[in-house]
One Martini backbone bead per residue (centre of mass of N, CA, C, O) as a GRO file, in nm:
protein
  163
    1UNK     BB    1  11.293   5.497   2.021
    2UNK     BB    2  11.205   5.329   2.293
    3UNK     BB    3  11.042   5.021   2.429
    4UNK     BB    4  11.090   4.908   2.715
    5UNK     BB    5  11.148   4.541   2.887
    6UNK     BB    6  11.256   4.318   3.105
    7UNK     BB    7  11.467   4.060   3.211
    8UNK     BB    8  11.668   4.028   3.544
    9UNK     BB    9  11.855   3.802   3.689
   10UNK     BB   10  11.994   3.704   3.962
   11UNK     BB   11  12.326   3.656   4.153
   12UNK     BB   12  12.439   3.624   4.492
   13UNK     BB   13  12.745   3.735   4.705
   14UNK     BB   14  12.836   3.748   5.027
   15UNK     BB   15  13.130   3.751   5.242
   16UNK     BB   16  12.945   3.993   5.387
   17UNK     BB   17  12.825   4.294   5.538
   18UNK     BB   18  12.972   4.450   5.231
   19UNK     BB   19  13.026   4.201   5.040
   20UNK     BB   20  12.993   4.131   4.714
   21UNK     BB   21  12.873   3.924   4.416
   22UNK     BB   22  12.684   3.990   4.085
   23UNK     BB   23  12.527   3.824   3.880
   24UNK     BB   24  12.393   3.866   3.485
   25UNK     BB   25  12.091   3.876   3.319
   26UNK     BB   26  11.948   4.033   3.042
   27UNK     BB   27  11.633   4.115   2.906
   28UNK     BB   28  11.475   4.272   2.571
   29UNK     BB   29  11.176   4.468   2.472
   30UNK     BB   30  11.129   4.599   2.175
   31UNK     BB   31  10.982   4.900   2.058
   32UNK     BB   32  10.819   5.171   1.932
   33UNK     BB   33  10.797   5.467   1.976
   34UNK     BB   34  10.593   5.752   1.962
   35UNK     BB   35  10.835   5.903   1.789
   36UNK     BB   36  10.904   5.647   1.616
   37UNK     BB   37  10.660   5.697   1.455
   38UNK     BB   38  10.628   5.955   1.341
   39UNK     BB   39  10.892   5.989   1.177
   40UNK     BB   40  10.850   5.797   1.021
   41UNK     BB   41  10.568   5.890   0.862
   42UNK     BB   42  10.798   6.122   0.747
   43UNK     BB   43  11.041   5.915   0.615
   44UNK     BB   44  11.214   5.893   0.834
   45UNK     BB   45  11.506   5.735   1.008
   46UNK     BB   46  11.612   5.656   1.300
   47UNK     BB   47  11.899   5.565   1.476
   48UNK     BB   48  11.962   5.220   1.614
   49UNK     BB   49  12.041   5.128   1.940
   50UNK     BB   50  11.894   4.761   2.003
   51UNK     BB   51  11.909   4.637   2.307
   52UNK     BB   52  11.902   4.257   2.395
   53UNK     BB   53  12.158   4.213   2.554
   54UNK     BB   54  12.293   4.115   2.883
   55UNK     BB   55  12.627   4.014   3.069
   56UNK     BB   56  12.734   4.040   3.405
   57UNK     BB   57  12.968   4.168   3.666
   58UNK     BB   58  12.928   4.252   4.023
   59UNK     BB   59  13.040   4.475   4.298
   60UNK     BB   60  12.986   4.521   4.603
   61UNK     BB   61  12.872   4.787   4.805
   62UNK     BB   62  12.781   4.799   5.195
   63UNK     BB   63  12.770   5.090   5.414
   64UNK     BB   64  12.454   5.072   5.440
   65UNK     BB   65  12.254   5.037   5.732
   66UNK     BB   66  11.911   5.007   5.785
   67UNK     BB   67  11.605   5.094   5.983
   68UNK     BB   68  11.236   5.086   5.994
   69UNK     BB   69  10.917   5.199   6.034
   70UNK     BB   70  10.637   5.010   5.918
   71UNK     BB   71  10.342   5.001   6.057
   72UNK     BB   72  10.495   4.884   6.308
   73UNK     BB   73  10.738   4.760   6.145
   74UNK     BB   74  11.065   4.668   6.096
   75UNK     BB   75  11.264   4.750   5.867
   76UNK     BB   76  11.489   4.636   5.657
   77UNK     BB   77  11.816   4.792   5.511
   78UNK     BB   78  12.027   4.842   5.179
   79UNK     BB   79  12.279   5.011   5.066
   80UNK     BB   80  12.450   5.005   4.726
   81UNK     BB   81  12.714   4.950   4.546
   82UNK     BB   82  12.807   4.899   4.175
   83UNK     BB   83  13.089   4.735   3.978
   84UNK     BB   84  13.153   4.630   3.636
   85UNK     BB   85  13.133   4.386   3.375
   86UNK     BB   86  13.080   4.330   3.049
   87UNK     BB   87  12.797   4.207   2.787
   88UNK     BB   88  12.655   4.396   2.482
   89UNK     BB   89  12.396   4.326   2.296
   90UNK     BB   90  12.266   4.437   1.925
   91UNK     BB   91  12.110   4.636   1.752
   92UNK     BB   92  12.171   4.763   1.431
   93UNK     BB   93  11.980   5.081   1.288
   94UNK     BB   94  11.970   5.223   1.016
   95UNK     BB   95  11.897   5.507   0.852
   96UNK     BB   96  11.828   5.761   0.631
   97UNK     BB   97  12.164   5.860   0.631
   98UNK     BB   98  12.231   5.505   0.582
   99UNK     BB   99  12.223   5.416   0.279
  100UNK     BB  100  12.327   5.058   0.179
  101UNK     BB  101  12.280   4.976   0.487
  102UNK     BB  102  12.352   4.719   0.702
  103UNK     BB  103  12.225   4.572   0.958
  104UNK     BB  104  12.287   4.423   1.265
  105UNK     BB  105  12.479   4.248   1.516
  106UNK     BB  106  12.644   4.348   1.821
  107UNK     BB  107  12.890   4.311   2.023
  108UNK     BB  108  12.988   4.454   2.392
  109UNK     BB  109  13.178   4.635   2.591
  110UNK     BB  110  13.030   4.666   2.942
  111UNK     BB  111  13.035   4.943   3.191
  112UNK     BB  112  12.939   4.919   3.542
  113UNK     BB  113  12.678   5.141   3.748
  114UNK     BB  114  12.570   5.128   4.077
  115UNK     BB  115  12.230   5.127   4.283
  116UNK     BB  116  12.073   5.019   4.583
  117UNK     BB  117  11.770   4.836   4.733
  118UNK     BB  118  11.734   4.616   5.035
  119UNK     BB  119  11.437   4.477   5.150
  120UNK     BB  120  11.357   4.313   5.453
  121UNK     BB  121  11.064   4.122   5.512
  122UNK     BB  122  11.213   3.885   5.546
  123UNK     BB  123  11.493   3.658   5.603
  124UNK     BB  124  11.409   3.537   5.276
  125UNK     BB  125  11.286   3.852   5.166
  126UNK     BB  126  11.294   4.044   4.935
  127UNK     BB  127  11.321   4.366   4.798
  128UNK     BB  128  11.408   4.540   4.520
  129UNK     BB  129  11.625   4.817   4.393
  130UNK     BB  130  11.749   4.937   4.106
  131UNK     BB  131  12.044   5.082   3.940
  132UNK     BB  132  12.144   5.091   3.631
  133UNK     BB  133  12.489   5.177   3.412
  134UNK     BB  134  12.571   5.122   3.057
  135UNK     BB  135  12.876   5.161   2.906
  136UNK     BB  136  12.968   5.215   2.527
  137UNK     BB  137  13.094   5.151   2.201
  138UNK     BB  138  13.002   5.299   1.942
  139UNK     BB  139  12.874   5.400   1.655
  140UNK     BB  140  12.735   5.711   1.607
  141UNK     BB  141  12.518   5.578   1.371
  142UNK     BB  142  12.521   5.253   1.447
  143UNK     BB  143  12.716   5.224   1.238
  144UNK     BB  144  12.841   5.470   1.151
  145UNK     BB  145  13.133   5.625   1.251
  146UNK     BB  146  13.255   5.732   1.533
  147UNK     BB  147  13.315   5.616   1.786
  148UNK     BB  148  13.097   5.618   2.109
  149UNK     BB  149  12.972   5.683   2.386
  150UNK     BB  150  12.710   5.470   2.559
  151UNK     BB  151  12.379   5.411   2.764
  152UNK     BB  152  12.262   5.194   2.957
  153UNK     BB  153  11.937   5.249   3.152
  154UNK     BB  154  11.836   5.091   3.470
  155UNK     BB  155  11.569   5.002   3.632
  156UNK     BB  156  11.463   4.820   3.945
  157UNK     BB  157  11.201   4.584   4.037
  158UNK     BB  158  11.212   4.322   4.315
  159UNK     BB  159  11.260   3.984   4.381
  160UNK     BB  160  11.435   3.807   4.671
  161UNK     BB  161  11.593   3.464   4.800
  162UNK     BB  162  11.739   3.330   5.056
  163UNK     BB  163  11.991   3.039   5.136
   0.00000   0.00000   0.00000
């Protein structure tokens, strides 16, 4: 029932061409999308639990390397795998079957899975793909019910620089 996008710092660190660990911080912006918005309009409010922010680390493992030609230009790129730990904080909205409850913000712990490919354009620039997904237990109903795992996943494309 969200229109999401964040914004997603990273820094890394490889111990050798295999092995790496990576720390990161994610900021969230929340809107409704058109379902939560139709669905306002008669009178219904969905239970939402809307990701506000996360921090984690995550260890890389990169098993595979590899060349492509693009453009006759070379371009190297590597592609890894992810997992790790950390912390998420969401906002809880009860919804119209919750009356007389009040929403919240709650920390979670979230374990952490992904898998990217970072594309090295020059010896100092990369563009990377990632995907990650982060699973957490909330109660199922976003304030009440039997906790139930959540899984908040992220697509990102971004840019990054060797020093």
């Amino acid at each position: 029932y969200r229109k999401t996008y964040s914004i997603d710092p990273r820094l890394a660190y490889y111990f050798n061409e295999e092995w790496g660990i990576e720390v990161f911080y994610t900021m969230f912006s929340n809107k409704e999308n058109d379902t939560a918005k139709a669905l306002i309009s008669t009178n219904v409010h969905p239970d939402v639990i809307a990701v506000k922010n996360q921090v984690g680390a995550l260890l890389h493992w990169v098993p595979w390397y590899a060349k492509i030609n693009v453009f006759n230009t070379i371009l190297h790129f590597d592609w890894y795998f992810s997992g790790g730990i950390g912390s998420l904080n969401a906002d809880l909205i009860p919804g119209s079957g919750s009356s007389g409850i009040a929403g919240s913000t709650k920390s979670f712990t979230a374990y952490y899975l992904g898998t990217g490919m970072l594309f090295h354009v020059t010896e100092d620039f990369l563009v990377r793909l990632d995907f990650t997904n982060a699973w957490f237990k909330a109660p199922s109903r976003a304030v009440t019910g039997d906790e139930t795992f959540f899984n908040n996943a992220d697509f990102a494309i971004g840019a990054g620089f060797r020093l």
